[in-house]
XYZ file of N, CA and C in Angstrom:
678
model
N 27.771 -47.104 0.826
C 28.033 -48.173 0.246
C 29.006 -49.200 0.395
N 28.783 -50.415 1.089
C 29.549 -51.245 1.512
C 29.695 -52.474 0.626
N 30.982 -52.862 0.325
C 31.239 -54.154 -0.367
C 31.849 -55.274 0.610
N 31.895 -56.674 0.162
C 32.702 -57.363 1.090
C 32.883 -58.737 0.655
N 33.762 -59.609 1.080
C 33.646 -60.881 0.500
C 34.522 -60.817 -0.839
N 35.363 -60.103 -1.235
C 35.945 -60.412 -2.802
C 36.406 -61.685 -3.291
N 36.232 -62.144 -4.629
C 36.497 -63.513 -5.192
C 36.946 -63.274 -6.392
N 38.142 -63.715 -7.002
C 38.329 -63.458 -8.479
C 38.672 -64.936 -8.962
N 38.428 -64.547 -10.423
C 38.625 -66.203 -11.329
C 38.684 -65.234 -12.567
N 39.398 -66.128 -13.506
C 39.948 -65.980 -14.954
C 39.353 -66.905 -15.871
N 39.062 -66.252 -17.182
C 38.720 -67.103 -18.080
C 39.761 -67.684 -19.022
N 39.524 -68.266 -20.039
C 40.603 -68.853 -21.016
C 40.884 -67.939 -22.223
N 40.065 -66.557 -22.269
C 40.231 -65.827 -23.203
C 41.277 -64.834 -22.444
N 41.763 -64.838 -21.306
C 42.372 -63.457 -20.538
C 41.512 -62.335 -20.073
N 40.164 -63.139 -19.678
C 39.560 -62.115 -18.960
C 39.505 -62.120 -17.355
N 39.415 -61.391 -16.941
C 39.499 -61.642 -15.404
C 38.104 -61.047 -14.689
N 37.537 -61.551 -13.731
C 36.198 -61.617 -13.010
C 36.453 -61.621 -11.781
N 35.896 -60.171 -10.891
C 35.972 -59.908 -9.760
C 34.427 -59.577 -9.176
N 34.490 -60.758 -8.430
C 33.220 -60.726 -7.585
C 32.911 -59.869 -6.008
N 31.851 -59.542 -5.559
C 31.754 -58.763 -3.961
C 30.394 -58.759 -3.888
N 30.086 -59.265 -2.370
C 28.950 -58.764 -2.045
C 28.759 -57.318 -2.034
N 27.300 -57.073 -1.950
C 27.149 -55.554 -2.056
C 25.944 -55.445 -1.479
N 26.256 -53.928 -0.175
C 24.903 -53.494 0.494
C 25.031 -52.278 0.236
N 23.682 -51.988 -0.566
C 23.603 -50.513 -0.820
C 22.960 -49.863 0.098
N 23.215 -48.393 0.133
C 22.881 -47.672 1.293
C 21.658 -47.927 2.063
N 20.363 -48.169 0.858
C 19.185 -48.304 1.577
C 18.729 -49.540 2.155
N 19.896 -50.505 2.324
C 19.648 -51.704 2.967
C 20.604 -51.867 4.248
N 20.759 -50.930 4.918
C 21.989 -50.825 5.953
C 21.282 -51.113 7.359
N 19.699 -50.547 7.202
C 19.000 -50.423 8.809
C 18.961 -51.692 9.175
N 18.590 -53.060 8.684
C 18.682 -54.020 9.380
C 19.791 -55.092 9.246
N 20.535 -54.706 8.451
C 21.690 -55.879 7.888
C 21.736 -56.368 6.973
N 20.441 -56.643 6.434
C 20.165 -57.673 5.575
C 20.316 -56.785 3.961
N 19.821 -57.639 3.344
C 19.601 -56.961 1.578
C 20.740 -56.837 0.873
N 21.825 -57.414 1.378
C 23.345 -57.661 0.461
C 23.082 -58.635 -0.465
N 23.448 -57.900 -1.747
C 23.513 -58.875 -3.221
C 24.874 -59.162 -3.275
N 25.133 -59.434 -4.744
C 26.093 -59.674 -5.367
C 26.379 -58.974 -6.897
N 27.450 -58.383 -6.978
C 28.020 -58.157 -8.169
C 29.528 -58.438 -8.829
N 29.504 -58.699 -10.109
C 30.626 -58.795 -10.456
C 30.993 -57.687 -11.609
N 32.418 -57.538 -11.105
C 33.365 -56.574 -12.190
C 34.075 -57.271 -13.127
N 34.199 -57.118 -14.379
C 34.969 -57.554 -15.756
C 36.073 -56.679 -16.028
N 37.319 -57.391 -16.213
C 38.499 -56.709 -16.947
C 38.417 -57.313 -18.090
N 38.905 -56.787 -19.382
C 39.519 -57.396 -20.250
C 40.761 -56.855 -20.992
N 41.737 -56.096 -20.007
C 42.838 -55.653 -20.308
C 43.676 -55.986 -19.130
N 43.518 -57.085 -18.689
C 44.610 -57.301 -17.283
C 44.667 -56.756 -16.025
N 43.422 -56.085 -15.740
C 43.073 -55.517 -14.500
C 43.601 -54.066 -14.405
N 43.879 -53.480 -16.076
C 44.137 -51.943 -15.971
C 42.929 -51.244 -15.753
N 41.765 -51.590 -16.334
C 40.421 -51.117 -16.239
C 39.211 -51.995 -15.925
N 38.017 -51.677 -15.115
C 36.948 -52.578 -14.818
C 35.872 -51.909 -15.396
N 34.899 -52.719 -15.330
C 33.331 -52.522 -15.878
C 32.824 -52.278 -14.622
N 31.729 -51.722 -14.740
C 30.924 -51.320 -13.364
C 30.212 -52.380 -12.928
N 29.895 -52.454 -11.861
C 29.024 -53.307 -11.505
C 28.115 -54.164 -12.185
N 28.274 -55.553 -12.581
C 26.854 -56.317 -13.034
C 26.284 -57.217 -11.936
N 24.876 -57.223 -11.775
C 24.194 -57.812 -10.964
C 24.403 -59.207 -10.761
N 24.594 -60.068 -9.990
C 24.537 -61.310 -9.672
C 23.112 -61.455 -9.439
N 23.037 -61.652 -8.004
C 21.851 -61.466 -7.054
C 21.588 -59.747 -6.339
N 20.260 -59.636 -6.598
C 19.784 -58.248 -6.154
C 18.863 -58.314 -5.360
N 18.782 -57.734 -4.087
C 17.541 -57.745 -3.335
C 16.758 -56.190 -3.586
N 15.483 -56.584 -4.723
C 14.981 -55.509 -5.302
C 13.502 -54.950 -4.185
N 12.962 -56.062 -3.531
C 11.730 -55.742 -3.006
C 11.934 -55.633 -1.406
N 10.995 -54.756 -1.122
C 10.854 -54.568 0.465
C 11.215 -55.660 1.619
N 10.674 -56.759 1.033
C 10.626 -57.942 1.628
C 12.034 -58.505 2.027
N 12.597 -58.905 0.641
C 14.086 -59.427 0.383
C 15.128 -58.285 1.360
N 14.784 -56.761 1.355
C 15.676 -56.012 1.529
C 15.965 -56.122 3.038
N 14.706 -56.476 4.020
C 14.788 -56.617 5.313
C 14.948 -57.856 5.871
N 15.003 -59.005 5.041
C 15.043 -60.295 5.637
C 16.066 -60.932 5.175
N 16.746 -60.493 3.853
C 17.484 -61.660 3.391
C 18.677 -61.252 3.103
N 19.880 -62.025 2.918
C 21.314 -61.345 2.727
C 22.209 -62.325 1.823
N 22.966 -62.113 0.833
C 23.727 -63.154 0.067
C 24.942 -63.382 1.334
N 25.688 -64.436 1.118
C 26.618 -64.534 2.183
C 27.876 -65.673 1.778
N 28.867 -65.817 1.884
C 30.107 -66.356 1.611
C 30.242 -67.022 -0.018
N 30.374 -66.174 -0.616
C 30.319 -66.208 -2.188
C 31.580 -66.667 -2.474
N 31.295 -67.842 -3.982
C 32.404 -67.859 -4.442
C 32.115 -67.849 -5.943
N 33.339 -68.083 -6.841
C 32.953 -67.928 -8.657
C 33.960 -68.685 -8.966
N 33.293 -69.353 -10.177
C 34.408 -69.963 -11.044
C 34.098 -70.017 -12.579
N 34.945 -70.483 -13.348
C 35.059 -70.203 -14.930
C 34.995 -71.803 -15.426
N 34.394 -72.353 -16.398
C 34.583 -73.451 -17.103
C 35.355 -73.202 -18.278
N 36.715 -73.581 -18.214
C 37.667 -73.340 -18.761
C 37.961 -74.716 -19.645
N 37.525 -75.618 -19.756
C 37.582 -76.824 -20.302
C 37.728 -76.747 -21.843
N 36.996 -75.868 -22.714
C 37.048 -75.530 -23.732
C 38.214 -75.253 -24.333
N 38.728 -75.125 -25.769
C 39.898 -74.671 -26.225
C 40.264 -73.184 -25.952
N 41.367 -72.896 -25.473
C 42.226 -71.449 -25.164
C 42.099 -70.529 -26.444
N 41.521 -69.424 -26.098
C 41.665 -68.073 -26.966
C 41.097 -68.770 -28.208
N 39.778 -69.110 -28.401
C 39.143 -69.451 -29.192
C 37.665 -68.467 -29.299
N 37.597 -67.411 -28.530
C 36.851 -66.484 -28.527
C 35.434 -66.537 -27.769
N 35.425 -68.233 -27.184
C 34.348 -68.423 -26.546
C 34.662 -68.452 -24.951
N 34.233 -68.136 -24.350
C 34.404 -68.105 -22.698
C 33.157 -69.518 -22.117
N 33.801 -70.174 -21.487
C 32.584 -71.216 -20.854
C 31.665 -70.680 -19.959
N 30.829 -71.301 -19.352
C 29.838 -70.954 -18.295
C 30.771 -70.457 -16.790
N 30.236 -69.338 -16.631
C 30.622 -68.825 -15.343
C 29.885 -69.162 -14.242
N 29.925 -69.720 -13.086
C 29.140 -70.230 -12.356
C 29.254 -69.244 -10.734
N 28.298 -68.818 -10.093
C 28.352 -68.023 -8.674
C 27.417 -68.781 -8.143
N 28.143 -68.990 -6.731
C 27.343 -69.765 -5.389
C 27.393 -68.867 -4.318
N 26.233 -69.109 -3.765
C 26.425 -68.189 -2.337
C 25.112 -68.904 -1.439
N 25.392 -68.264 -0.121
C 24.350 -69.017 0.843
C 23.372 -67.879 0.883
N 22.022 -67.938 1.283
C 20.896 -67.229 1.503
C 20.770 -67.243 2.852
N 20.885 -66.233 3.499
C 20.791 -66.327 5.052
C 19.605 -65.415 5.375
N 18.990 -65.540 6.494
C 18.033 -65.064 7.190
C 18.267 -64.722 8.580
N 17.383 -63.943 9.269
C 17.648 -63.940 11.068
C 17.191 -65.064 11.624
N 16.231 -65.736 11.143
C 15.808 -67.148 11.454
C 16.240 -68.212 11.042
N 17.029 -68.363 10.043
C 17.831 -69.617 9.551
C 18.747 -68.979 8.317
N 19.905 -69.992 7.885
C 20.696 -70.199 6.816
C 19.751 -70.698 5.898
N 19.025 -70.438 5.064
C 18.101 -70.988 4.008
C 18.406 -71.913 3.026
N 19.193 -71.806 2.427
C 19.748 -72.560 1.291
C 21.269 -71.949 0.617
N 21.828 -73.082 -0.294
C 22.679 -72.439 -1.032
C 22.018 -72.343 -2.611
N 22.625 -71.299 -3.211
C 22.156 -70.950 -4.506
C 23.154 -70.959 -5.688
N 22.790 -71.455 -6.897
C 24.135 -71.052 -7.993
C 23.304 -70.438 -9.008
N 24.074 -69.485 -9.415
C 23.694 -68.960 -10.333
C 24.618 -68.750 -11.960
N 24.503 -68.836 -12.995
C 25.437 -68.942 -14.143
C 25.068 -68.153 -15.130
N 26.270 -67.669 -15.770
C 26.392 -66.529 -17.015
C 26.951 -67.341 -18.166
N 26.035 -67.486 -19.308
C 26.361 -67.977 -20.554
C 27.043 -66.695 -21.815
N 27.389 -65.800 -20.925
C 27.814 -64.984 -21.997
C 28.695 -64.020 -21.332
N 29.945 -64.539 -21.107
C 31.333 -64.012 -20.293
C 30.840 -63.021 -19.221
N 29.808 -63.598 -18.453
C 29.461 -62.530 -17.208
C 28.626 -61.134 -17.669
N 27.898 -61.065 -18.705
C 27.146 -59.826 -18.817
C 25.849 -59.972 -18.279
N 25.395 -60.869 -18.087
C 23.838 -61.286 -17.809
C 24.167 -63.001 -16.989
N 23.367 -62.721 -15.920
C 23.204 -64.009 -14.779
C 21.558 -64.471 -14.790
N 21.588 -65.935 -14.620
C 20.602 -66.406 -14.247
C 19.762 -66.146 -12.987
N 18.673 -66.069 -12.544
C 18.149 -66.300 -11.312
C 18.667 -67.468 -10.490
N 19.221 -67.386 -9.379
C 19.841 -68.497 -8.151
C 18.956 -69.475 -8.372
N 19.512 -70.981 -8.587
C 18.831 -72.026 -8.246
C 19.414 -72.684 -7.148
N 18.346 -73.209 -6.148
C 18.617 -73.826 -4.853
C 19.121 -75.425 -4.959
N 20.384 -75.687 -4.803
C 20.996 -76.823 -4.656
C 21.192 -77.647 -3.103
N 20.798 -76.856 -2.398
C 21.038 -77.600 -1.120
C 19.977 -78.405 -0.364
N 18.856 -78.537 -1.006
C 17.918 -79.384 -0.604
C 17.090 -79.031 0.587
N 17.279 -79.881 1.739
C 16.232 -79.626 3.042
C 17.168 -79.080 4.086
N 18.612 -78.726 3.772
C 19.812 -78.373 4.828
C 19.355 -76.657 5.072
N 19.019 -76.646 6.276
C 18.532 -74.950 6.766
C 19.886 -74.470 7.828
N 20.867 -75.242 7.901
C 21.806 -74.746 8.357
C 23.317 -74.960 7.462
N 23.310 -73.951 6.603
C 24.002 -73.889 5.389
C 25.305 -72.403 5.427
N 26.499 -72.901 5.376
C 27.189 -71.575 4.932
C 28.672 -71.870 4.375
N 28.815 -71.025 3.841
C 30.591 -71.492 3.006
C 30.735 -72.354 1.737
N 29.864 -71.900 0.826
C 29.494 -72.178 -0.445
C 31.114 -72.334 -1.126
N 31.343 -73.224 -1.841
C 32.368 -73.350 -2.693
C 32.399 -74.223 -4.130
N 32.507 -73.307 -5.197
C 32.044 -73.902 -6.498
C 33.258 -73.966 -7.400
N 33.323 -75.503 -8.206
C 34.440 -75.568 -9.139
C 33.911 -76.444 -9.909
N 34.842 -76.613 -11.341
C 34.321 -77.308 -12.521
C 35.500 -78.074 -12.866
N 35.096 -79.561 -13.026
C 35.883 -80.494 -13.570
C 35.966 -80.786 -14.834
N 36.602 -81.954 -15.441
C 36.519 -82.413 -16.783
C 34.933 -82.735 -17.114
N 34.749 -82.180 -18.325
C 33.387 -82.991 -18.489
C 33.345 -84.670 -18.765
N 32.124 -85.045 -18.823
C 31.716 -86.539 -19.090
C 31.998 -86.733 -20.448
N 31.830 -85.560 -21.200
C 31.676 -86.102 -22.576
C 32.524 -84.808 -23.029
N 33.635 -84.856 -24.105
C 34.414 -84.079 -24.538
C 33.450 -83.182 -25.264
N 33.735 -81.584 -25.259
C 32.524 -80.821 -25.944
C 31.594 -80.185 -25.360
N 31.227 -81.017 -24.269
C 30.187 -80.388 -22.889
C 30.650 -79.786 -21.907
N 29.781 -79.232 -21.316
C 30.252 -78.401 -20.143
C 30.943 -79.409 -18.916
N 31.823 -78.878 -18.382
C 32.324 -79.419 -17.312
C 31.279 -80.176 -16.031
N 32.009 -80.728 -15.304
C 31.168 -81.154 -14.120
C 31.298 -80.270 -13.167
N 29.987 -79.764 -12.636
C 30.034 -78.545 -11.442
C 29.604 -79.313 -10.267
N 30.552 -78.904 -9.332
C 30.485 -79.299 -8.079
C 30.424 -78.199 -7.125
N 29.324 -78.082 -6.101
C 29.107 -77.227 -5.123
C 29.692 -77.940 -3.751
N 30.393 -77.347 -2.805
C 30.218 -77.495 -1.613
C 29.923 -76.590 -0.367
N 29.453 -77.151 0.616
C 28.976 -76.316 1.586
C 29.335 -77.081 2.996
N 29.214 -76.235 4.140
C 29.413 -76.794 5.216
C 27.594 -76.540 5.722
N 27.252 -77.657 6.400
C 26.045 -77.842 7.439
C 26.532 -77.830 8.505
N 26.292 -76.837 9.755
C 26.699 -76.351 10.780
C 25.997 -76.799 11.936
N 24.711 -77.342 11.662
C 23.708 -78.207 12.468
C 25.012 -79.195 13.462
N 24.590 -79.418 14.691
C 25.603 -80.587 15.576
C 26.818 -80.502 15.262
N 27.697 -81.400 15.275
C 29.291 -81.315 14.903
C 29.686 -80.818 13.750
N 28.698 -80.807 12.602
C 28.719 -80.440 11.507
C 29.345 -81.600 10.172
N 29.143 -81.016 9.017
C 29.557 -81.855 7.568
C 29.338 -81.367 6.786
N 30.517 -81.695 5.552
C 30.332 -80.966 4.427
C 29.385 -81.828 3.320
N 28.799 -81.030 3.199
C 27.818 -81.446 1.908
C 28.034 -81.233 0.090
N 27.878 -81.543 -0.492
C 27.812 -81.412 -1.934
C 26.724 -81.457 -2.815
N 26.487 -80.973 -3.854
C 25.544 -81.382 -5.010
C 26.511 -81.201 -6.236
N 26.119 -81.931 -7.251
C 26.786 -81.480 -8.644
C 25.993 -81.663 -9.946
N 26.488 -81.179 -10.966
C 25.778 -80.960 -12.089
C 26.609 -81.350 -13.411
N 26.216 -82.327 -14.263
C 26.679 -82.505 -15.560
C 26.231 -82.086 -16.632
N 25.112 -81.003 -16.530
C 24.696 -80.576 -17.786
C 24.607 -78.799 -17.720
N 25.743 -78.384 -17.272
C 26.144 -76.869 -17.186
C 25.433 -76.087 -16.304
N 25.007 -76.797 -15.038
C 23.865 -76.034 -14.239
C 22.904 -75.659 -14.420
N 22.224 -76.654 -15.339
C 20.685 -76.826 -15.458
C 19.978 -77.321 -14.423
N 20.485 -78.616 -14.160
C 19.592 -79.176 -13.338
C 21.223 -79.962 -12.082
N 20.741 -80.490 -10.774
C 21.760 -80.792 -9.781
C 21.394 -81.862 -9.075
N 22.269 -82.745 -8.836
C 22.063 -84.321 -7.939
C 21.256 -83.420 -6.504
N 20.495 -84.769 -6.039
C 20.193 -84.540 -4.438
C 21.798 -84.216 -3.572
N 21.454 -83.250 -2.790
C 22.574 -83.051 -1.698
C 23.267 -84.599 -1.539
N 24.547 -84.835 -0.930
C 24.791 -85.711 -0.407
C 26.255 -85.314 0.552
N 26.464 -86.236 1.592
C 27.266 -85.721 2.509
C 28.586 -86.218 2.104
N 29.944 -85.337 2.148
C 31.305 -85.765 2.056
C 31.981 -86.120 3.218
N 31.322 -85.587 4.264
C 32.521 -86.108 5.523
C 31.637 -85.319 6.623
N 31.414 -86.139 7.739
C 30.961 -85.613 8.967
C 32.169 -85.008 9.621
N 32.218 -84.068 10.595
C 33.189 -83.355 10.932
C 33.120 -82.981 12.295
N 34.530 -82.425 12.882
C 34.178 -81.494 14.242
C 34.768 -80.247 13.821
N 33.817 -79.342 13.705
C 33.978 -78.126 13.454
C 34.783 -77.373 14.543
N 35.538 -76.205 14.107
C 36.401 -75.575 14.849
C 35.241 -74.490 15.623
N 35.788 -74.236 16.990
C 34.888 -73.142 18.109
C 34.575 -71.751 16.864
N 33.537 -71.229 16.970
C 32.953 -70.211 16.507
C 34.131 -69.117 16.894
N 34.880 -69.353 18.098
C 35.336 -68.092 18.855
C 36.389 -69.186 19.592
N 37.563 -68.622 19.502
C 38.917 -69.234 19.958
C 38.901 -68.413 21.379
N 39.578 -68.919 22.704
C 39.720 -68.113 23.859
C 40.585 -66.968 23.313
N 40.082 -65.771 24.116
C 40.910 -64.413 23.669
C 40.757 -63.832 22.288
N 39.858 -64.371 21.890
C 39.654 -63.862 20.090
C 38.164 -63.528 19.736
N 38.590 -62.313 19.036
C 36.700 -61.594 18.680
C 36.732 -61.913 17.070
N 37.474 -62.863 16.575
C 37.367 -63.345 15.368
C 36.450 -64.726 15.029
N 35.684 -64.581 14.193
C 34.678 -65.930 14.057
C 35.427 -66.725 13.217
N 35.131 -68.144 13.427
C 35.874 -69.345 12.613
C 34.810 -69.962 12.290
N 35.154 -70.398 10.983
C 34.163 -71.702 10.278
C 34.685 -72.608 10.049
N 34.343 -73.698 9.784
C 34.639 -75.142 8.956
C 34.195 -75.210 7.789
N 34.335 -74.045 6.938
C 34.104 -73.945 5.495
C 34.923 -74.768 4.260
N 34.445 -75.528 3.653
C 35.127 -76.437 2.829
C 36.048 -75.557 1.700
N 36.780 -76.123 1.357
C 37.758 -75.565 0.286
C 38.042 -76.775 -0.593
N 37.789 -76.710 -2.122
C 37.970 -77.855 -3.116
C 38.879 -77.495 -4.100
N 39.057 -78.396 -4.860
C 40.126 -78.218 -5.989
C 39.846 -79.824 -7.156
N 40.485 -79.615 -8.327
C 39.864 -81.083 -9.105
C 41.224 -81.123 -10.081
N 41.379 -82.527 -10.254
C 42.579 -82.827 -11.213
C 42.117 -82.569 -12.254
N 42.765 -81.527 -13.189
C 41.819 -81.266 -14.638
C 42.207 -82.534 -15.634
N 42.969 -83.649 -15.109
C 43.263 -84.711 -16.071
C 42.406 -85.853 -15.833
N 42.278 -86.027 -14.660
C 41.407 -87.548 -14.738
C 40.187 -87.234 -13.343
N 39.873 -85.967 -13.340
C 38.515 -85.515 -12.199
C 38.653 -85.991 -11.033
N 39.688 -86.301 -10.543
C 39.598 -86.475 -8.941
C 39.453 -85.269 -8.095
N 38.654 -85.249 -7.343
C 38.068 -84.144 -6.389
C 38.822 -84.090 -5.230
N 39.169 -83.075 -4.620
C 40.134 -82.922 -3.173
C 39.103 -81.949 -2.800
N 38.761 -82.426 -1.053
C 38.176 -81.092 -0.319
C 38.912 -81.196 0.858
N 39.142 -80.071 1.507
C 39.762 -79.666 2.572
C 38.846 -78.785 3.358
N 38.939 -79.187 5.094
C 38.403 -78.000 6.143
C 39.264 -78.099 7.146
N 38.639 -77.053 7.946
C 39.154 -76.937 9.318
C 38.722 -77.964 10.605
N 39.114 -78.846 11.126
C 38.825 -80.257 11.881
C 39.281 -79.770 13.171
N 38.616 -79.930 14.372
C 38.760 -79.749 15.706
C 38.722 -80.874 16.658
N 39.807 -81.659 16.581
C 39.974 -83.051 17.063
C 41.089 -83.129 18.123
N 41.178 -84.270 19.027
C 42.413 -84.629 19.582
C 43.150 -85.471 18.851
N 44.380 -85.182 18.489
C 45.088 -86.103 17.504
C 45.696 -87.274 18.121
N 45.487 -88.413 17.546
C 45.691 -89.719 17.832
C 47.354 -90.421 17.733
N 47.813 -91.332 18.239
C 49.194 -91.183 17.728
C 49.265 -91.771 16.202
N 48.390 -92.814 15.727
C 48.344 -92.902 14.257
C 48.363 -91.988 13.068
N 48.223 -90.502 13.821
C 47.933 -89.337 12.623
C 49.297 -88.777 12.402
N 49.208 -88.296 10.995
C 50.035 -87.306 10.302
C 50.410 -86.077 11.004
């Protein structure tokens, strides 16, 4: 039984969530079949729940053809702290197959991680996607869910950073838009066996909602660059 790609997030009630990709023993013949679980601790990490499925490959077709990849997790903590309520929790990942990286999906939990919705595709017609990153900014209206941002790498050609967002708690998403056209770093550097990807990373100013995105870019430095 193999797990990989750990990710952690905290809610404003003091709970911590530990997400992992998960490959059950009967899914390892083809390298596909990876799903996703989350484990929850309510005592500062001293003890943990068993695996709670976010995405599970249960039928023979998905076990042999699809796998979840490059996952992230975040919690909407823009409500009052320590009020007994946990905001929406969002998980995102790219769904991969041998023929293509099919789409970026987002699942949400409205009950503090106990149950999860079926993944919703957010990447539109993009079919060369990897490196999903999800985060929550301030709500557009006080008391409503925070604005949800999803970023990913479209690795076709020189590459571009793409984004979709939701203003209604992950129920619907905008059409994908391009944040930036980039110069991807090489998948392998000389004399190296480690794969490299220009996967995006993002943060948001909790006061004014300004969003910042970074990635690894591969180009010649010009005299006017810092």
